Coordinates of C-alpha atoms and ligand atoms in Angstrom, one line a residue:
M1 CA 80.1 126.9 46.6
N2 CA 78.5 124.9 49.2
S3 CA 81.5 123.5 50.6
V4 CA 82.7 122.8 54.8
E5 CA 84.2 125.9 55.0
T6 CA 81.6 128.0 53.7
Q7 CA 79.7 126.6 55.8
L8 CA 81.3 127.4 59.5
S9 CA 83.3 130.7 57.6
K10 CA 79.6 131.7 58.5
V11 CA 79.1 131.2 62.1
I12 CA 82.4 130.4 63.6
Q13 CA 83.7 133.5 65.3
G14 CA 87.3 131.9 66.0
E15 CA 90.0 131.0 62.8
I16 CA 89.3 128.9 60.5
H17 CA 92.6 127.7 58.7
T18 CA 92.9 126.0 54.8
E19 CA 96.5 127.0 53.8
N20 CA 99.2 125.1 52.8
Q21 CA 101.1 125.5 56.0
F22 CA 98.5 125.4 58.9
R23 CA 97.9 121.5 56.7
K24 CA 101.0 121.3 58.0
F25 CA 101.5 121.9 60.8
Y26 CA 98.1 120.0 62.4
S27 CA 99.0 116.9 59.8
V28 CA 101.5 115.8 62.3
D29 CA 102.8 115.1 66.5
A30 CA 105.5 113.7 69.0
S31 CA 105.0 110.6 66.7
S32 CA 106.6 109.2 63.7
Y33 CA 102.8 109.8 61.1
Q34 CA 101.9 111.8 59.0
V35 CA 98.5 112.5 57.8
I36 CA 96.7 116.6 56.4
P37 CA 93.8 117.8 57.8
K38 CA 91.5 119.6 55.1
I39 CA 90.4 122.1 58.1
I40 CA 91.4 123.6 60.8
V41 CA 89.6 124.9 63.5
I42 CA 90.9 127.9 66.0
P43 CA 87.2 127.9 68.8
K44 CA 86.7 130.9 70.7
N45 CA 84.1 129.3 72.9
E46 CA 81.5 126.6 73.2
K47 CA 78.9 128.4 71.2
D48 CA 82.2 127.7 68.4
V49 CA 82.8 124.0 68.9
I50 CA 79.3 122.9 69.1
N51 CA 78.3 124.7 66.0
T52 CA 81.5 123.0 63.5
I53 CA 80.6 119.4 64.9
K54 CA 77.0 120.5 64.0
I55 CA 78.0 121.5 60.8
A56 CA 80.8 118.6 60.1
R57 CA 77.1 115.9 60.6
K58 CA 75.7 117.7 58.0
F59 CA 79.3 116.9 55.5
K60 CA 80.1 113.9 57.5
T61 CA 83.2 115.4 57.9
S62 CA 85.6 114.0 60.6
V63 CA 86.2 116.3 63.4
T64 CA 90.0 115.6 65.9
V65 CA 90.1 117.8 68.7
R66 CA 93.6 118.3 69.9
G67 CA 96.4 119.5 72.0
A68 CA 100.0 120.5 72.1
G69 CA 100.4 117.9 70.2
T70 CA 103.0 115.6 72.2
G71 CA 101.3 112.5 71.8
L72 CA 103.2 109.5 70.6
V73 CA 101.1 107.5 68.7
G74 CA 99.4 110.0 66.0
S75 CA 96.2 110.2 67.7
A76 CA 95.5 113.5 67.2
L77 CA 96.3 113.1 64.1
N78 CA 93.1 113.0 61.5
R79 CA 92.2 113.9 58.1
G80 CA 87.8 116.4 57.9
I81 CA 88.7 118.9 60.8
I82 CA 91.0 119.5 63.3
L83 CA 90.1 122.1 66.7
D84 CA 93.1 123.0 68.6
M85 CA 91.3 124.3 71.8
K86 CA 94.2 126.8 72.7
N87 CA 91.6 129.7 73.3
F88 CA 90.1 127.4 76.3
D89 CA 92.8 128.4 78.8
S90 CA 91.3 129.7 82.2
I91 CA 91.6 128.6 85.1
K92 CA 90.7 129.1 87.8
I93 CA 92.5 126.9 91.2
K94 CA 89.3 126.6 94.5
K95 CA 90.3 124.9 97.8
N96 CA 90.6 121.2 96.5
Y97 CA 90.3 121.4 93.3
A98 CA 90.5 123.9 89.7
I99 CA 88.2 124.1 87.1
V100 CA 90.1 124.6 83.5
G101 CA 89.7 125.2 80.3
P102 CA 91.5 122.1 78.1
G103 CA 93.8 124.6 76.2
V104 CA 96.1 125.7 79.6
I105 CA 99.5 124.0 79.2
K106 CA 100.3 121.6 82.0
G107 CA 102.7 124.6 82.8
A108 CA 100.9 127.7 83.2
L109 CA 98.9 125.0 85.1
D110 CA 101.3 124.3 87.5
R111 CA 103.1 127.2 87.8
V112 CA 100.3 129.4 89.9
L113 CA 99.4 126.1 91.4
E114 CA 102.3 126.3 93.1
K115 CA 101.6 129.8 94.4
N116 CA 98.0 128.1 95.9
K117 CA 100.6 125.9 97.2
K118 CA 98.7 123.0 95.8
F119 CA 99.6 120.7 92.7
F120 CA 98.2 118.6 90.2
P121 CA 99.5 114.8 90.5
P122 CA 99.2 113.4 86.8
N123 CA 103.1 114.5 85.6
P124 CA 103.7 113.5 82.1
S125 CA 107.8 112.9 81.7
I126 CA 106.9 115.5 78.7
G127 CA 106.4 118.2 81.5
A128 CA 105.4 121.7 81.0
F129 CA 104.6 121.2 77.3
C130 CA 100.9 118.8 77.1
S131 CA 98.1 120.5 77.3
I132 CA 95.2 119.6 79.9
G133 CA 92.7 118.2 77.3
G134 CA 95.9 116.1 76.2
M135 CA 95.6 114.8 79.3
L136 CA 92.7 114.0 79.8
G137 CA 92.1 112.8 75.9
N138 CA 95.0 110.0 77.4
N139 CA 94.5 109.6 80.5
S140 CA 98.1 110.7 80.2
S141 CA 100.2 109.6 83.8
G142 CA 103.3 110.4 85.5
S143 CA 106.1 108.8 87.9
R144 CA 104.1 110.2 90.3
S145 CA 101.0 108.3 88.8
L146 CA 102.8 105.5 91.4
K147 CA 100.4 107.0 94.5
Y148 CA 98.2 109.7 93.8
G149 CA 96.6 107.1 90.2
S150 CA 96.1 109.0 86.6
I151 CA 94.1 111.4 84.8
I152 CA 91.7 109.0 85.5
D153 CA 91.5 109.1 88.7
N154 CA 92.1 112.8 89.3
V155 CA 89.0 113.9 87.4
I156 CA 85.7 114.7 89.8
E157 CA 83.7 117.0 86.6
V158 CA 83.9 117.1 83.0
T159 CA 81.5 118.8 80.4
I160 CA 81.5 118.0 76.6
I161 CA 80.2 118.9 73.5
D162 CA 79.5 115.0 72.0
G163 CA 79.1 113.4 68.0
N164 CA 75.2 115.3 67.9
G165 CA 76.4 118.8 69.3
N166 CA 74.6 118.7 72.2
K167 CA 76.2 119.9 75.6
I168 CA 76.7 117.4 78.6
I169 CA 78.3 117.3 82.1
L170 CA 79.2 114.7 83.8
P171 CA 78.3 113.0 85.9
K172 CA 75.5 115.8 87.3
D173 CA 73.6 114.6 83.6
K174 CA 71.7 112.0 86.1
N175 CA 69.5 111.4 82.7
F176 CA 72.5 111.1 80.3
S177 CA 75.1 108.6 82.7
N178 CA 72.4 106.6 83.8
K179 CA 71.9 105.4 79.4
I180 CA 76.0 105.5 79.9
Q181 CA 75.7 102.6 82.6
K182 CA 73.1 100.7 80.8
K183 CA 75.4 100.0 77.7
I184 CA 78.4 98.3 80.1
K185 CA 78.6 95.0 80.0
I186 CA 81.7 93.9 81.1
N187 CA 83.9 90.4 80.4
S188 CA 86.0 91.6 84.2
K189 CA 88.2 88.5 82.1
K190 CA 89.6 90.6 79.9
I191 CA 89.7 93.8 81.3
P192 CA 94.0 94.4 81.7
N193 CA 95.3 92.9 85.9
V194 CA 97.3 96.4 85.6
S195 CA 97.9 99.7 88.3
K196 CA 97.1 102.1 85.3
S197 CA 96.1 101.6 81.4
S198 CA 95.1 104.0 78.7
S199 CA 93.6 101.7 75.6
G200 CA 90.1 101.4 74.7
Y201 CA 87.6 103.1 77.1
R202 CA 87.8 102.8 80.8
I203 CA 84.3 100.8 81.4
D204 CA 86.3 99.1 84.9
K205 CA 86.3 102.5 86.0
I206 CA 82.8 103.1 86.2
L207 CA 81.1 101.0 89.1
S208 CA 77.6 103.9 89.1
K209 CA 76.8 106.3 88.1
N210 CA 78.9 108.9 89.8
D211 CA 81.6 107.8 87.7
S212 CA 80.2 108.4 83.7
H213 CA 82.5 111.1 83.1
K214 CA 85.6 108.6 83.8
I215 CA 84.4 106.8 80.1
I216 CA 84.8 110.2 78.3
I217 CA 89.1 110.0 79.7
G218 CA 91.3 107.8 77.7
S219 CA 88.7 108.0 74.7
E220 CA 91.0 110.1 72.4
G221 CA 88.2 112.8 71.8
T222 CA 86.3 109.8 69.7
L223 CA 82.8 110.3 72.3
G224 CA 83.2 114.1 72.7
I225 CA 85.4 117.6 73.2
V226 CA 86.2 118.1 76.0
T227 CA 85.5 121.8 76.5
S228 CA 85.7 122.2 80.7
A229 CA 87.2 120.4 83.6
K230 CA 86.5 120.1 86.8
L231 CA 90.6 118.5 87.9
K232 CA 91.4 117.3 92.1
I233 CA 94.8 118.9 94.0
K234 CA 97.2 118.1 96.2
N235 CA 98.9 120.0 99.1
I236 CA 102.7 119.6 97.8
P237 CA 104.5 117.8 100.0
K238 CA 106.0 119.8 102.5
K239 CA 109.1 117.3 101.6
R240 CA 110.7 114.7 99.7
I241 CA 113.0 112.4 99.3
L242 CA 114.7 111.0 96.2
F243 CA 117.1 107.2 96.4
V244 CA 119.0 106.7 93.2
I245 CA 119.9 103.3 93.7
E246 CA 122.1 100.9 91.3
Y247 CA 122.0 97.5 90.0
N248 CA 124.4 94.8 88.1
S249 CA 120.9 92.8 87.4
I250 CA 118.0 94.6 86.3
K251 CA 116.2 90.6 87.8
N252 CA 116.9 92.1 91.6
A253 CA 115.6 95.3 90.2
I254 CA 112.8 94.4 90.3
K255 CA 112.0 92.2 92.5
D256 CA 113.3 95.7 95.1
C257 CA 110.7 97.4 93.5
I258 CA 107.9 95.1 93.9
F259 CA 109.3 94.6 97.9
V260 CA 109.5 98.6 97.4
N261 CA 105.9 99.3 96.1
N262 CA 104.4 97.6 99.6
T263 CA 105.9 100.9 101.1
N264 CA 103.5 103.8 99.8
P265 CA 106.4 105.9 98.1
S266 CA 105.3 108.3 95.3
A267 CA 107.4 107.8 92.6
I268 CA 109.9 104.0 91.6
E269 CA 111.1 103.7 88.1
F270 CA 113.3 102.1 86.4
V271 CA 116.3 103.8 83.7
D272 CA 118.6 100.7 81.8
K273 CA 122.0 101.7 80.4
I274 CA 121.6 103.9 77.9
T275 CA 120.4 106.6 80.0
L276 CA 122.7 106.3 83.0
Q277 CA 125.4 106.5 80.4
Q278 CA 124.7 109.7 80.2
I279 CA 124.0 111.6 83.7
N280 CA 127.2 113.3 85.0
H281 CA 127.4 110.9 88.5
K282 CA 130.3 108.0 88.0
F283 CA 128.3 104.5 88.7
Q284 CA 130.2 100.7 88.9
R285 CA 130.9 100.3 85.7
N286 CA 129.2 97.1 85.2
T287 CA 126.4 99.5 86.8
K288 CA 123.2 97.7 83.8
C289 CA 120.2 100.0 85.3
L290 CA 118.2 102.7 87.9
L291 CA 116.0 101.8 90.5
F292 CA 114.3 106.0 91.2
V293 CA 112.5 105.9 94.6
E294 CA 111.0 109.0 95.9
Y295 CA 109.3 108.7 99.1
D296 CA 106.8 112.1 99.0
E297 CA 105.6 111.5 103.5
K298 CA 107.7 109.8 106.9
I299 CA 111.2 110.9 105.0
N300 CA 113.1 110.3 108.5
Q301 CA 112.0 107.0 108.9
N302 CA 112.3 106.1 104.7
D303 CA 115.2 106.8 104.8
K304 CA 116.2 104.1 108.3
K305 CA 113.9 101.8 106.8
M306 CA 115.4 102.5 102.8
K307 CA 118.6 100.0 103.3
S308 CA 117.4 97.3 104.7
L309 CA 114.1 96.7 101.9
I310 CA 116.9 96.9 98.3
S311 CA 119.5 94.6 97.6
G312 CA 120.9 97.3 95.4
K313 CA 123.4 100.6 95.8
I314 CA 122.7 103.6 97.5
V315 CA 124.0 106.4 95.7
K316 CA 122.2 109.3 95.8
K317 CA 119.8 110.2 98.7
L318 CA 119.0 113.5 97.8
T319 CA 116.4 115.9 99.7
K320 CA 117.3 119.3 98.8
K321 CA 115.0 120.6 96.2
Q322 CA 117.2 121.2 93.6
D323 CA 118.9 117.9 94.0
V324 CA 115.6 115.9 93.4
E325 CA 114.6 118.1 90.7
Q326 CA 117.5 118.0 88.8
W327 CA 117.5 113.7 88.8
W328 CA 114.9 113.6 87.7
K329 CA 115.8 115.5 84.9
Y330 CA 117.7 112.9 84.4
R331 CA 114.7 110.1 84.6
D332 CA 112.4 112.7 82.6
S333 CA 115.2 113.3 79.6
S334 CA 115.0 109.8 79.1
L335 CA 113.4 109.5 75.5
F336 CA 115.4 112.4 74.5
Y337 CA 119.0 110.0 75.3
S338 CA 117.7 106.9 73.6
L339 CA 116.9 109.3 70.4
K340 CA 120.4 110.5 70.9
N341 CA 121.7 107.9 70.6
I342 CA 120.0 105.9 67.6
K343 CA 120.7 106.6 64.5
K344 CA 117.8 107.4 62.2
E345 CA 117.8 104.8 59.6
N346 CA 117.3 102.5 62.6
R347 CA 115.2 104.2 64.6
I348 CA 111.5 102.1 64.5
P349 CA 108.8 104.3 65.0
H350 CA 107.1 103.9 67.6
V351 CA 104.3 101.1 68.1
I352 CA 105.4 99.2 71.5
E353 CA 106.4 102.1 73.6
D354 CA 104.2 101.6 76.8
A355 CA 102.6 98.4 78.1
A356 CA 103.0 97.5 81.1
V357 CA 101.8 94.2 83.0
P358 CA 100.6 93.1 87.2
I359 CA 104.6 94.0 88.9
E360 CA 105.3 90.4 89.4
R361 CA 105.2 89.7 86.1
L362 CA 108.1 92.4 85.2
T363 CA 110.6 89.8 84.7
E364 CA 107.9 88.3 81.9
L365 CA 108.7 91.2 80.0
F366 CA 112.0 91.5 79.7
S367 CA 111.9 88.7 78.1
I368 CA 109.5 89.0 75.6
L369 CA 111.9 91.3 74.7
E370 CA 115.0 89.4 74.6
K371 CA 113.1 87.6 72.5
I372 CA 112.3 89.7 70.0
S373 CA 116.1 90.7 70.2
K374 CA 116.6 87.8 68.8
K375 CA 113.5 87.3 66.1
F376 CA 113.3 89.6 64.6
K377 CA 117.3 91.2 64.9
T378 CA 116.2 94.4 67.9
K379 CA 118.2 95.8 70.1
S380 CA 116.0 97.5 72.7
I381 CA 116.3 101.0 74.9
V382 CA 114.3 100.2 78.1
Y383 CA 113.1 102.9 81.1
G384 CA 109.9 104.0 82.6
H385 CA 107.3 103.5 85.2
I386 CA 107.6 100.2 86.5
G387 CA 106.7 101.1 90.0
N388 CA 103.2 100.8 88.2
G389 CA 104.6 97.6 85.7
N390 CA 104.8 99.9 82.4
L391 CA 108.0 100.3 80.7
H392 CA 108.5 102.3 77.6
V393 CA 110.5 100.9 74.4
R394 CA 112.5 101.6 71.5
L395 CA 113.9 99.5 69.3
I396 CA 116.6 100.1 67.7
G397 CA 116.4 98.1 64.1
E398 CA 115.5 98.2 60.3
R399 CA 113.3 101.8 60.3
K400 CA 111.9 101.4 56.8
K401 CA 110.7 97.6 56.9
P402 CA 107.3 97.8 57.8
S403 CA 105.5 95.2 57.4
L404 CA 108.7 94.5 60.4
I405 CA 107.3 96.8 62.6
K406 CA 103.8 95.4 61.8
N407 CA 104.9 91.6 63.1
I408 CA 106.8 92.9 66.0
A409 CA 103.6 94.3 67.5
T410 CA 101.4 91.5 66.9
Y411 CA 104.0 89.7 68.5
Y412 CA 105.0 91.9 71.7
F413 CA 100.7 92.5 72.3
D414 CA 99.3 88.9 72.3
E415 CA 102.5 88.4 74.0
I416 CA 101.3 91.0 77.1
I417 CA 97.9 90.4 77.0
K418 CA 99.0 86.7 78.0
I419 CA 100.4 87.8 81.3
G420 CA 97.2 90.5 81.6
G421 CA 98.9 93.7 80.6
T422 CA 97.4 96.2 79.0
I423 CA 98.4 97.3 75.6
T424 CA 99.0 100.9 76.0
A425 CA 99.4 102.5 80.3
E426 CA 99.8 105.7 79.1
H427 CA 100.2 107.1 75.6
G428 CA 96.6 105.5 73.9
D429 CA 96.4 104.2 71.4
G430 CA 95.8 107.2 68.4
L431 CA 97.2 104.9 64.8
A432 CA 99.8 102.4 66.6
R433 CA 97.7 100.1 68.6
S434 CA 93.3 100.8 67.6
E435 CA 93.2 98.1 65.7
F436 CA 94.6 95.2 68.7
I437 CA 91.8 97.8 71.0
K438 CA 89.5 94.0 70.1
K439 CA 92.7 91.0 71.2
Q440 CA 93.3 93.9 74.2
Y441 CA 89.3 93.1 75.9
G442 CA 87.7 90.3 73.5
K443 CA 84.1 90.3 72.4
T444 CA 82.1 91.4 75.3
N445 CA 83.9 94.6 76.2
Y446 CA 84.2 95.4 72.4
Q447 CA 80.7 95.9 71.6
T448 CA 79.9 98.2 75.2
F449 CA 82.4 100.4 73.4
Q450 CA 80.7 100.4 70.6
E451 CA 77.8 100.5 71.7
I452 CA 79.5 103.8 73.5
K453 CA 80.8 105.0 70.9
K454 CA 77.1 104.9 69.3
L455 CA 75.5 107.1 72.2
F456 CA 77.6 109.6 72.4
D457 CA 78.2 109.5 68.7
P458 CA 76.0 107.6 66.2
K459 CA 77.1 109.4 63.0
N460 CA 80.8 108.8 63.7
I461 CA 83.0 111.2 63.0
L462 CA 84.9 112.4 66.1
N463 CA 88.4 111.4 65.5
T464 CA 87.2 108.7 63.3
G465 CA 89.1 106.2 62.8
K466 CA 90.6 105.5 66.7
I467 CA 89.9 102.8 69.3
I468 CA 86.4 102.3 67.1
S469 CA 88.7 100.9 63.7
E470 CA 87.4 99.2 61.5
K471 CA 91.1 100.1 59.4
S472 CA 94.4 98.4 60.3
T473 CA 96.3 101.7 60.4
I474 CA 99.4 100.8 62.2
I475 CA 101.6 100.8 59.6
K476 CA 99.9 103.2 57.0
N477 CA 100.7 107.6 57.2
F478 CA 103.7 107.2 58.4
E479 CA 105.8 110.1 58.0
K480 CA 108.7 109.7 55.7
L481 CA 110.7 106.5 57.3
Ligands
FAD1 C1 109.0 112.7 75.6 C2 107.7 112.9 75.3 C3 107.7 111.6 76.9 C4 106.5 112.0 77.2 N1 105.5 111.5 78.8 C5 104.6 111.0 78.8 C6 104.6 110.2 80.2 O1 105.6 110.0 81.2 N2 103.5 110.5 80.6 C7 102.0 110.1 79.5 O2 101.2 110.0 79.9 N3 101.9 110.6 78.2 C8 104.1 111.6 78.0 N4 104.4 111.1 76.3 C9 103.4 111.2 76.3 C10 102.4 113.0 76.2 O3 102.8 114.1 76.2 C11 101.0 112.7 76.2 O4 99.7 112.1 76.5 C12 100.4 114.4 76.9 O5 99.3 114.1 78.3 C13 99.6 114.5 75.7 O6 99.5 115.9 76.2 P1 99.0 116.8 74.5 O7 98.7 118.1 74.7 O8 99.9 116.8 73.4 O9 97.4 116.3 74.0 P2 97.8 115.4 72.0 O10 98.4 115.0 71.2 O11 97.2 116.9 71.5 O12 96.0 115.1 71.6 C14 96.5 113.8 72.9 C15 94.5 112.6 72.3 O13 93.8 113.4 73.0 C16 92.6 114.4 72.0 N5 92.4 115.6 73.1 C17 92.2 116.7 73.9 N6 92.1 117.9 73.6 C18 91.2 116.7 74.2 C19 90.3 117.8 74.6 N7 90.0 119.3 74.2 N8 88.4 116.6 74.6 C20 89.3 115.6 74.4 N9 89.8 115.3 73.8 C21 90.7 115.9 73.4 C22 93.1 114.5 70.8 O14 92.2 114.6 70.3 C23 94.2 112.6 71.4 O15 93.6 112.2 70.6 C24 105.3 112.3 76.2 C25 105.0 112.9 75.2 C26 106.8 112.5 74.8 C27 106.9 113.7 74.0

């Protein structure tokens, strides 16, 4: 028998699995989708990754790399081969950077860094559980990305295996970096006008050939499998101050957010009524939402200034590490609180959960959501990284109506694009949004994306169907609705 599995079993030093329980395990992630793969390879080393890709090329089978499977839009799900990179778990800490394998779990990196009084700034709310590979794949960020940027701003170098099975180090490989730069034709009018985005390939970040590694960040494993990454690390701030501010009007919270954003905070986060009702504190009865504002420098100065900057009421001013961490836990649990509050049959799968708009247009984002409520008879729960204009939305409505979900998404994304926003700020495109990328970026930029894909993966085997997509996948493959 000359099957993919037979060929793989001749050369792979790691594990190969085709048992049903493995295929089922790797068929889901934290999204609402399910796609059953054929084979799971757990490579032991780089040679295994190269051999898997070469065999997959021969058999025209897709290869999709997976981290911890906490992605929210099915980016790591596919048919064909799934590569689980958990054995790539080495961590080396230097003065201002760390060299890590993609299988390193964020919590493990945090613990090692803390011992060295360092931290890696991007901090997804899922906290300790995601992997570095998945963070690179999605261009993840978090609350502190407001000050420190997303992953794309915090990576120095990546080593990848491309769709031909070649090892490439970017931006070190000058020849390949030149090739990337030559492919880039950009229509800047169609680039989202936001401080962070995980939609499409981030061609707007490649200002010179020294930025060539940034094309990999957010590419969802469609251009190469990252086998190692050199990450920027920072000294842990000596002190933090966290203000929790209550508002009886969302409009006032937005106004304050815009003022506070000019004062270099390390985070400005938003939660609506659903989250605040879960917090062990007595807020005023008419409180509609909270802002969490954190500074990690000039603590006294910012403390003195805060009251005069805002119209909301400060209900907590926290400086003790434990208290700050406890209150961040409330914010980070927003997704959990929102799910807890919606009956399963009314949970619309998350497909519009991650847009961002220029912050001066946040009021319009809330009006769009109100229009959606009226037009499609839904309700929404909102929380997120408001300082970046990035709000996470959970929709409550009729779950078992996939056509409704597609109509809502089409309407929402059209409106978001019109006001200069991105359809995804940090969760990526995956199965939910890949088909909307052309609309987001327009023809010229999309053609550049296609050229880039061809350069890295001419046979289209890497995470086939994501980012560059011919078919609509938004309402296909939902796990039992
Ligand atoms: C409760 C909850 C809260 C969340 N909060 C946030 C948040 O605040 N901010 C945020 O940004 N995200 C958030 N997320 C989304 C998600 O957790 C992150 O995007 C996370 O970084 C994904 O990591 P992972 O290891 O689970 O990746 P996976 O889901 O396994 O994979 C994600 C993508 O990365 C690709 N990938 C994986 N490994 C590699 C590799 N070695 N080389 C190339 N590509 C690779 C995959 O193919 C896939 O396309 C949240 C998710 C949940 C469930």
